[in-house]
């Protein structure tokens, strides 16, 4: 097919927990905050790129096509073509995948591919009744007409719908994301306790990664207009223990559900960028590749069990490459929910599932927990929907190099019943 | 590549003869289009902006005679200069005028030309882009219609020169704009942007360049609706047409003016208010009274000194034009995100430069970003401009920007070793043409150059606090600095709208050298038991906008002490010791305005002053002001500053020396150098050797 495609560098903002009020940055602000230092440390000018692709789900009205707005604000020049992609939670990975294909096919040499999400800015949505009332008021031409419309005012119609709630609910099967995790947990007998143990361990790994500087060079501090410097992922709770987590109520299906706020990913703002280059671009600009993208795969299944989709995408990818689970040295599986990650691991251990759903000869095998999400994941870091897919690829590259390993796979479940998977090799 | 299209879109509509040379005049062109409109285009010879000199008015008179003959369907008055319509009168023609009668006569001749424009039978339309200030605005007001293009700026800055509009502008503005707003416009000297100008009634339409042709045709056809005053305004005008109401309003205006511009030093606002109070109900009479009032003001010392200051401003601005001899700075790197470094970076980013700001401490950078985010909305109420400027202000924790910059400004604390270490780390990474500059206020440049591989690339750019308001920057070079490096720095200062005062590397350069004895004497006077309000009042009555005690707080007691100590160490003449009480305050964290308290308590950026305080004794002002002038002469004698103009300009724009006095040396000449020198000798005998006059007094002859 195609030419090799390298990842040469990348950077992300700290992931900041959404805390009720809109956060200090819009999606494009976030993209600019980590894009500036990333571009500053390259030896080539910002206009050397051929294309900018950005994943973003909650685009705000003032930033239509955030990829282009970000490219212009980053000083990449009026001639920089830029577009935004959206495949729900997979958007940040889709940006990399599209870039990968463009470069592999020779349509571009150097692409900036990222993901950005500011869930704290997710809009409040007016009900249709309220929107119709406002339209009538806007069209009223005289004081008398306006009075007539005013008489129809019903305060209850103006209660805003939380856009975020609607966004995290699947419209086809009318289940929210947490409920899909309950389904797959039930399917594979994942217990509440197991989920809590996993979540506590994830927080511990994140805290350790922060303490040991594992995000050096990956995480670039962000600077707010209010004079704050945000220099670490602030969703981390180092003091988390399974006992503490056990006390939390079920979040989505009370009172017996297994999925809680403590063993789910957090609602968060964040952005991430990755620089992809062809061989020619590497030569021309004297770049040092960190990894090569070997292959990618996308898969879809019933939205009710979207949490299992990573098994589909990853196994298809590995099969195509003639590889097994055990051939992957390092894994990133996005932690949408602890129970969902554990369900995937259980599914791969289940011979029946592997034969019937994944078209394998038997159970795919075990993934060594020491090789999975080694520096924590979305449970501590948060899951800014459009950015996560990008972050896990970026971090996989950095972790492979740090640990001296070669082959890694990043995969994530996607709301709506899909998954993306990407296979990388460190160079 | 889009540039060519954008350029074409922005080309000005100038009628059929756009840009054509030839024709009988040097400053004007007249042509007639197929619709029968006459296009009277101003394009003053050998100038970047149009000004109303005697020659320009003379030619305008001839052009008007032609128009009267040709009887066109309408007349469009516009400027061919990209920068704007007219910047005002030719101020150099005002210099040295001492005969009010002669001034009045010349002004009446100018009135005749402008009145002739107003009386043209054909409808006249002034099209204003960029600036229309002072006499330029008065010319536009003599037309029947005014159309503002884009973000045009209209105003009357005469008050800042100690004058008021004298070419019919007072009367013609009052004819169109509600009296209280008209008076405010002329008293404050601030410009109104296009939209505000329309709201006031100064212009009849606001449009973009691409619609100028259609707008002009509409005006000539009578299709422009002259702005109608609203009910409230019309009532107000009725009321104020009665003399008693005007007297009340005028008294209030006088009281307000006195707060900013004390009557005894600044006569212009009061002359303007008097004109209105007397003639507000008879604008024809007011117009006839303008020349005499203007002439009386022009011959005053205040006006002549303020005009002198204006010309100094222009002179320093010209220093920033490098005529392509220096490579333009596109990327700036600032090392040190403290008060000065952070604010220099913020200002440069506002002015369009991509600026990286480096500091080992992220919180310092964050604080600088915060100050920038608070400053930008005050400078321009445009959210997109603020956003873009903040995007250009790039935090650079690793100092990577140094390797990409055209200019690096070092603004770290005043420690020689620290600065040397930074230079050693940065210099190998600098691009070959990059210039290195230091914001040091007290370390000699020679010491900083030692250890550099290319010592010639280091210059000093000494900014003043606050960076966003103080236009002056001491540009420090001497034998060691490459002419090229200084040229780059000068060009950079022009881009960011700052005025370079060329000085050589000597202790305190010029401004701090002159201000230090002023502030130290104030501290001594405090120790002698005088109230700080009294001491400040003595200086304020002389005309200093801020007294020495408040100034010390504003600059920061820590900075003042550091400068004073460094001066004492390096100067070979007596200087007062910093009082222990001041050092104690600094140790306790009472640094001045930036800490909320220093010598004064500060609230909302203002010092809290006692209402009652003793009047300053007569000799106090001499003890404060004369040593400042003496220091200036010392600097002149030693060649720290190249000439008297630079000394006066630096002291007015960098130290806030009483502008209506024209600067310390101009004041000394006017007051009589022998007299002042003698007073210093007397003070030396009475108070101490520190007052002994410097041999530099001989420079004043």
mmCIF file of C-alpha atoms in Angstrom, chain B residues 202-446:
data_model
loop_
_atom_site.group_PDB
_atom_site.id
_atom_site.type_symbol
_atom_site.label_atom_id
_atom_site.label_comp_id
_atom_site.label_asym_id
_atom_site.label_seq_id
_atom_site.Cartn_x
_atom_site.Cartn_y
_atom_site.Cartn_z
ATOM 1 C CA UNK B 202 -19.753 65.063 13.991
ATOM 2 C CA UNK B 203 -20.205 62.832 10.928
ATOM 3 C CA UNK B 204 -23.329 62.001 8.963
ATOM 4 C CA UNK B 205 -22.494 58.437 7.870
ATOM 5 C CA UNK B 206 -20.031 55.666 8.602
ATOM 6 C CA UNK B 207 -19.125 53.230 5.841
ATOM 7 C CA UNK B 208 -16.353 51.121 4.361
ATOM 8 C CA UNK B 209 -13.973 52.141 1.587
ATOM 9 C CA UNK B 210 -15.817 49.931 -0.908
ATOM 10 C CA UNK B 211 -18.995 52.030 -0.517
ATOM 11 C CA UNK B 212 -17.416 55.511 -0.637
ATOM 12 C CA UNK B 213 -18.483 56.221 -4.208
ATOM 13 C CA UNK B 214 -22.096 55.345 -3.536
ATOM 14 C CA UNK B 215 -22.076 57.279 -0.260
ATOM 15 C CA UNK B 216 -20.689 60.402 -1.884
ATOM 16 C CA UNK B 217 -23.276 60.264 -4.683
ATOM 17 C CA UNK B 218 -26.028 59.847 -2.104
ATOM 18 C CA UNK B 219 -24.783 62.844 -0.133
ATOM 19 C CA UNK B 220 -24.600 65.090 -3.167
ATOM 20 C CA UNK B 221 -28.099 64.030 -4.186
ATOM 21 C CA UNK B 222 -29.322 65.084 -0.764
ATOM 22 C CA UNK B 223 -29.908 61.519 0.380
ATOM 23 C CA UNK B 224 -27.884 61.598 3.597
ATOM 24 C CA UNK B 225 -30.040 62.120 6.606
ATOM 25 C CA UNK B 226 -28.421 64.764 8.769
ATOM 26 C CA UNK B 227 -28.435 63.370 12.277
ATOM 27 C CA UNK B 228 -31.371 64.646 14.259
ATOM 28 C CA UNK B 229 -30.811 65.435 17.880
ATOM 29 C CA UNK B 230 -33.071 63.531 20.275
ATOM 30 C CA UNK B 231 -35.632 65.175 22.542
ATOM 31 C CA UNK B 232 -33.400 65.300 25.594
ATOM 32 C CA UNK B 233 -30.610 66.933 23.612
ATOM 33 C CA UNK B 234 -32.884 69.516 22.073
ATOM 34 C CA UNK B 235 -34.242 70.461 25.467
ATOM 35 C CA UNK B 236 -30.723 70.763 26.785
ATOM 36 C CA UNK B 237 -29.702 72.992 23.904
ATOM 37 C CA UNK B 238 -32.705 75.230 24.553
ATOM 38 C CA UNK B 239 -31.878 75.519 28.231
ATOM 39 C CA UNK B 240 -28.216 76.206 27.629
ATOM 40 C CA UNK B 241 -28.971 78.935 25.137
ATOM 41 C CA UNK B 242 -29.804 81.027 28.188
ATOM 42 C CA UNK B 243 -26.793 82.723 29.731
ATOM 43 C CA UNK B 244 -27.454 81.856 33.407
ATOM 44 C CA UNK B 245 -27.675 78.145 32.594
ATOM 45 C CA UNK B 246 -24.456 78.378 30.672
ATOM 46 C CA UNK B 247 -22.740 80.128 33.548
ATOM 47 C CA UNK B 248 -23.667 77.270 35.881
ATOM 48 C CA UNK B 249 -22.467 74.662 33.438
ATOM 49 C CA UNK B 250 -19.308 76.682 32.742
ATOM 50 C CA UNK B 251 -18.479 76.922 36.452
ATOM 51 C CA UNK B 252 -18.799 73.191 36.761
ATOM 52 C CA UNK B 253 -16.514 72.710 33.761
ATOM 53 C CA UNK B 254 -13.961 75.060 35.311
ATOM 54 C CA UNK B 255 -13.993 73.118 38.559
ATOM 55 C CA UNK B 256 -13.464 69.848 36.716
ATOM 56 C CA UNK B 257 -10.692 71.312 34.569
ATOM 57 C CA UNK B 258 -8.895 72.694 37.625
ATOM 58 C CA UNK B 259 -8.418 69.190 38.968
ATOM 59 C CA UNK B 260 -6.398 68.077 35.953
ATOM 60 C CA UNK B 261 -4.970 71.352 34.711
ATOM 61 C CA UNK B 262 -4.514 74.053 37.386
ATOM 62 C CA UNK B 263 -5.590 77.459 36.173
ATOM 63 C CA UNK B 264 -2.324 79.219 36.829
ATOM 64 C CA UNK B 265 -0.375 76.893 34.562
ATOM 65 C CA UNK B 266 -2.901 75.911 31.901
ATOM 66 C CA UNK B 267 -4.992 78.845 30.593
ATOM 67 C CA UNK B 268 -6.427 77.094 27.508
ATOM 68 C CA UNK B 269 -9.381 75.187 29.008
ATOM 69 C CA UNK B 270 -10.574 78.352 30.731
ATOM 70 C CA UNK B 271 -10.267 80.415 27.580
ATOM 71 C CA UNK B 272 -12.405 77.863 25.768
ATOM 72 C CA UNK B 273 -14.995 77.782 28.531
ATOM 73 C CA UNK B 274 -15.088 81.577 28.556
ATOM 74 C CA UNK B 275 -15.729 81.623 24.804
ATOM 75 C CA UNK B 276 -18.682 79.334 25.189
ATOM 76 C CA UNK B 277 -20.084 81.007 28.263
ATOM 77 C CA UNK B 278 -19.996 84.385 26.539
ATOM 78 C CA UNK B 279 -21.088 83.448 22.990
ATOM 79 C CA UNK B 280 -22.879 80.092 23.363
ATOM 80 C CA UNK B 281 -26.125 81.515 22.034
ATOM 81 C CA UNK B 282 -24.599 83.304 19.018
ATOM 82 C CA UNK B 283 -22.317 80.955 17.123
ATOM 83 C CA UNK B 284 -21.502 83.511 14.441
ATOM 84 C CA UNK B 285 -20.144 85.823 17.141
ATOM 85 C CA UNK B 286 -18.291 82.910 18.716
ATOM 86 C CA UNK B 287 -16.615 82.141 15.436
ATOM 87 C CA UNK B 288 -15.498 85.734 15.090
ATOM 88 C CA UNK B 289 -14.083 85.626 18.639
ATOM 89 C CA UNK B 290 -12.054 82.451 18.112
ATOM 90 C CA UNK B 291 -8.943 83.953 16.452
ATOM 91 C CA UNK B 292 -8.316 86.526 19.167
ATOM 92 C CA UNK B 293 -8.703 83.966 21.954
ATOM 93 C CA UNK B 294 -6.458 81.505 20.102
ATOM 94 C CA UNK B 295 -3.816 84.144 19.475
ATOM 95 C CA UNK B 296 -3.731 85.177 23.137
ATOM 96 C CA UNK B 297 -3.073 81.541 24.064
ATOM 97 C CA UNK B 298 -0.487 80.858 21.376
ATOM 98 C CA UNK B 299 1.886 83.526 22.661
ATOM 99 C CA UNK B 300 1.828 82.239 26.264
ATOM 100 C CA UNK B 301 4.816 80.372 27.684
ATOM 101 C CA UNK B 302 2.596 77.375 28.390
ATOM 102 C CA UNK B 303 1.513 76.981 24.780
ATOM 103 C CA UNK B 304 5.003 77.547 23.423
ATOM 104 C CA UNK B 305 6.404 75.021 25.877
ATOM 105 C CA UNK B 306 3.726 72.426 25.151
ATOM 106 C CA UNK B 307 4.305 72.895 21.432
ATOM 107 C CA UNK B 308 7.987 72.407 22.126
ATOM 108 C CA UNK B 309 7.178 69.179 23.955
ATOM 109 C CA UNK B 310 5.042 68.021 21.037
ATOM 110 C CA UNK B 311 7.922 68.659 18.644
ATOM 111 C CA UNK B 312 10.262 66.752 20.987
ATOM 112 C CA UNK B 313 7.823 63.863 20.811
ATOM 113 C CA UNK B 314 7.929 63.986 17.014
ATOM 114 C CA UNK B 315 11.733 64.210 17.067
ATOM 115 C CA UNK B 316 12.090 61.071 19.176
ATOM 116 C CA UNK B 317 9.513 59.292 17.031
ATOM 117 C CA UNK B 318 11.596 60.036 13.957
ATOM 118 C CA UNK B 319 14.510 58.228 15.617
ATOM 119 C CA UNK B 320 12.558 55.000 15.313
ATOM 120 C CA UNK B 321 12.467 55.222 11.534
ATOM 121 C CA UNK B 322 15.424 53.206 10.396
ATOM 122 C CA UNK B 323 14.629 53.515 6.665
ATOM 123 C CA UNK B 324 15.303 49.856 6.039
ATOM 124 C CA UNK B 325 18.771 50.029 7.546
ATOM 125 C CA UNK B 326 17.800 47.607 10.281
ATOM 126 C CA UNK B 327 16.197 44.201 10.099
ATOM 127 C CA UNK B 328 12.651 44.386 11.510
ATOM 128 C CA UNK B 329 11.951 42.492 14.706
ATOM 129 C CA UNK B 330 9.185 39.927 14.151
ATOM 130 C CA UNK B 331 9.829 37.674 17.094
ATOM 131 C CA UNK B 332 10.703 38.860 20.540
ATOM 132 C CA UNK B 333 11.963 36.780 23.436
ATOM 133 C CA UNK B 334 11.848 38.152 26.967
ATOM 134 C CA UNK B 335 13.821 36.566 29.785
ATOM 135 C CA UNK B 336 12.357 37.218 33.211
ATOM 136 C CA UNK B 337 8.620 37.455 33.868
ATOM 137 C CA UNK B 338 8.763 39.949 36.734
ATOM 138 C CA UNK B 339 6.902 43.256 36.786
ATOM 139 C CA UNK B 340 9.021 44.746 34.017
ATOM 140 C CA UNK B 341 9.745 41.668 31.905
ATOM 141 C CA UNK B 342 6.167 40.441 32.028
ATOM 142 C CA UNK B 343 4.778 43.849 31.149
ATOM 143 C CA UNK B 344 7.279 44.450 28.337
ATOM 144 C CA UNK B 345 6.276 41.106 26.844
ATOM 145 C CA UNK B 346 2.578 41.895 27.269
ATOM 146 C CA UNK B 347 2.976 45.295 25.594
ATOM 147 C CA UNK B 348 4.932 43.861 22.669
ATOM 148 C CA UNK B 349 2.336 41.118 22.155
ATOM 149 C CA UNK B 350 -0.417 43.738 22.155
ATOM 150 C CA UNK B 351 1.470 45.634 19.469
ATOM 151 C CA UNK B 352 1.510 42.541 17.259
ATOM 152 C CA UNK B 353 4.801 40.826 18.041
ATOM 153 C CA UNK B 354 4.975 37.118 18.645
ATOM 154 C CA UNK B 355 6.587 37.158 22.072
ATOM 155 C CA UNK B 356 7.934 34.261 24.088
ATOM 156 C CA UNK B 357 8.225 34.903 27.823
ATOM 157 C CA UNK B 358 10.708 32.792 29.737
ATOM 158 C CA UNK B 359 11.064 32.338 33.465
ATOM 159 C CA UNK B 360 12.047 29.327 35.576
ATOM 160 C CA UNK B 361 9.004 29.973 37.773
ATOM 161 C CA UNK B 362 5.691 29.181 36.038
ATOM 162 C CA UNK B 363 3.776 31.281 38.542
ATOM 163 C CA UNK B 364 5.667 34.383 37.497
ATOM 164 C CA UNK B 365 4.639 33.785 33.884
ATOM 165 C CA UNK B 366 1.068 33.107 35.015
ATOM 166 C CA UNK B 367 0.997 36.419 36.904
ATOM 167 C CA UNK B 368 2.253 38.211 33.790
ATOM 168 C CA UNK B 369 -0.500 36.593 31.708
ATOM 169 C CA UNK B 370 -3.039 37.727 34.279
ATOM 170 C CA UNK B 371 -1.808 41.321 34.134
ATOM 171 C CA UNK B 372 -1.961 41.197 30.363
ATOM 172 C CA UNK B 373 -5.507 39.789 30.419
ATOM 173 C CA UNK B 374 -6.518 42.700 32.673
ATOM 174 C CA UNK B 375 -4.683 45.347 30.637
ATOM 175 C CA UNK B 376 -5.813 44.461 27.107
ATOM 176 C CA UNK B 377 -9.552 45.131 27.506
ATOM 177 C CA UNK B 378 -8.652 48.622 28.773
ATOM 178 C CA UNK B 379 -6.605 49.337 25.657
ATOM 179 C CA UNK B 380 -9.192 48.254 23.111
ATOM 180 C CA UNK B 381 -12.674 46.982 23.839
ATOM 181 C CA UNK B 382 -12.454 44.224 21.279
ATOM 182 C CA UNK B 383 -12.558 40.655 22.574
ATOM 183 C CA UNK B 384 -10.931 39.301 19.447
ATOM 184 C CA UNK B 385 -7.983 41.718 19.813
ATOM 185 C CA UNK B 386 -7.537 40.657 23.428
ATOM 186 C CA UNK B 387 -7.683 37.003 22.464
ATOM 187 C CA UNK B 388 -5.171 37.450 19.646
ATOM 188 C CA UNK B 389 -2.761 39.402 21.842
ATOM 189 C CA UNK B 390 -2.951 36.750 24.557
ATOM 190 C CA UNK B 391 -2.303 34.069 21.910
ATOM 191 C CA UNK B 392 0.856 35.973 20.889
ATOM 192 C CA UNK B 393 2.093 36.108 24.486
ATOM 193 C CA UNK B 394 3.640 32.642 24.680
ATOM 194 C CA UNK B 395 4.752 31.118 28.005
ATOM 195 C CA UNK B 396 8.177 29.576 27.433
ATOM 196 C CA UNK B 397 9.298 27.614 30.474
ATOM 197 C CA UNK B 398 12.300 26.167 28.689
ATOM 198 C CA UNK B 399 13.440 29.386 27.052
ATOM 199 C CA UNK B 400 13.229 27.875 23.580
ATOM 200 C CA UNK B 401 12.168 31.175 22.041
ATOM 201 C CA UNK B 402 15.681 32.582 22.420
ATOM 202 C CA UNK B 403 16.832 30.482 19.493
ATOM 203 C CA UNK B 404 14.116 31.826 17.222
ATOM 204 C CA UNK B 405 13.983 35.489 18.180
ATOM 205 C CA UNK B 406 15.217 38.553 16.324
ATOM 206 C CA UNK B 407 15.557 40.393 19.616
ATOM 207 C CA UNK B 408 16.044 39.071 23.130
ATOM 208 C CA UNK B 409 15.314 41.370 26.071
ATOM 209 C CA UNK B 410 16.744 40.323 29.415
ATOM 210 C CA UNK B 411 14.739 41.627 32.369
ATOM 211 C CA UNK B 412 15.914 39.552 35.310
ATOM 212 C CA UNK B 413 16.794 40.893 38.782
ATOM 213 C CA UNK B 414 19.719 43.303 39.041
ATOM 214 C CA UNK B 415 22.484 40.801 39.757
ATOM 215 C CA UNK B 416 25.547 40.811 37.548
ATOM 216 C CA UNK B 417 26.296 37.088 37.942
ATOM 217 C CA UNK B 418 22.741 36.115 37.136
ATOM 218 C CA UNK B 419 22.685 38.203 33.984
ATOM 219 C CA UNK B 420 26.093 36.912 32.874
ATOM 220 C CA UNK B 421 24.993 33.324 33.356
ATOM 221 C CA UNK B 422 21.894 33.933 31.308
ATOM 222 C CA UNK B 423 23.857 35.536 28.501
ATOM 223 C CA UNK B 424 26.327 32.641 28.496
ATOM 224 C CA UNK B 425 23.453 30.183 28.173
ATOM 225 C CA UNK B 426 21.580 32.137 25.536
ATOM 226 C CA UNK B 427 24.288 33.517 23.295
ATOM 227 C CA UNK B 428 25.277 30.248 21.587
ATOM 228 C CA UNK B 429 21.630 29.675 20.644
ATOM 229 C CA UNK B 430 20.988 33.137 19.203
ATOM 230 C CA UNK B 431 20.392 33.513 15.502
ATOM 231 C CA UNK B 432 23.347 35.238 13.815
ATOM 232 C CA UNK B 433 21.526 38.544 13.338
ATOM 233 C CA UNK B 434 19.725 38.537 16.713
ATOM 234 C CA UNK B 435 20.227 41.466 19.055
ATOM 235 C CA UNK B 436 20.547 41.097 22.818
ATOM 236 C CA UNK B 437 19.145 43.864 24.996
ATOM 237 C CA UNK B 438 19.056 44.394 28.739
ATOM 238 C CA UNK B 439 16.509 46.297 30.819
ATOM 239 C CA UNK B 440 19.067 46.939 33.532
ATOM 240 C CA UNK B 441 18.744 50.224 35.357
ATOM 241 C CA UNK B 442 21.926 50.123 37.384
ATOM 242 C CA UNK B 443 24.519 47.693 36.035
ATOM 243 C CA UNK B 444 27.050 49.238 33.614
ATOM 244 C CA UNK B 445 26.845 47.833 30.120
ATOM 245 C CA UNK B 446 30.620 47.337 30.005
#
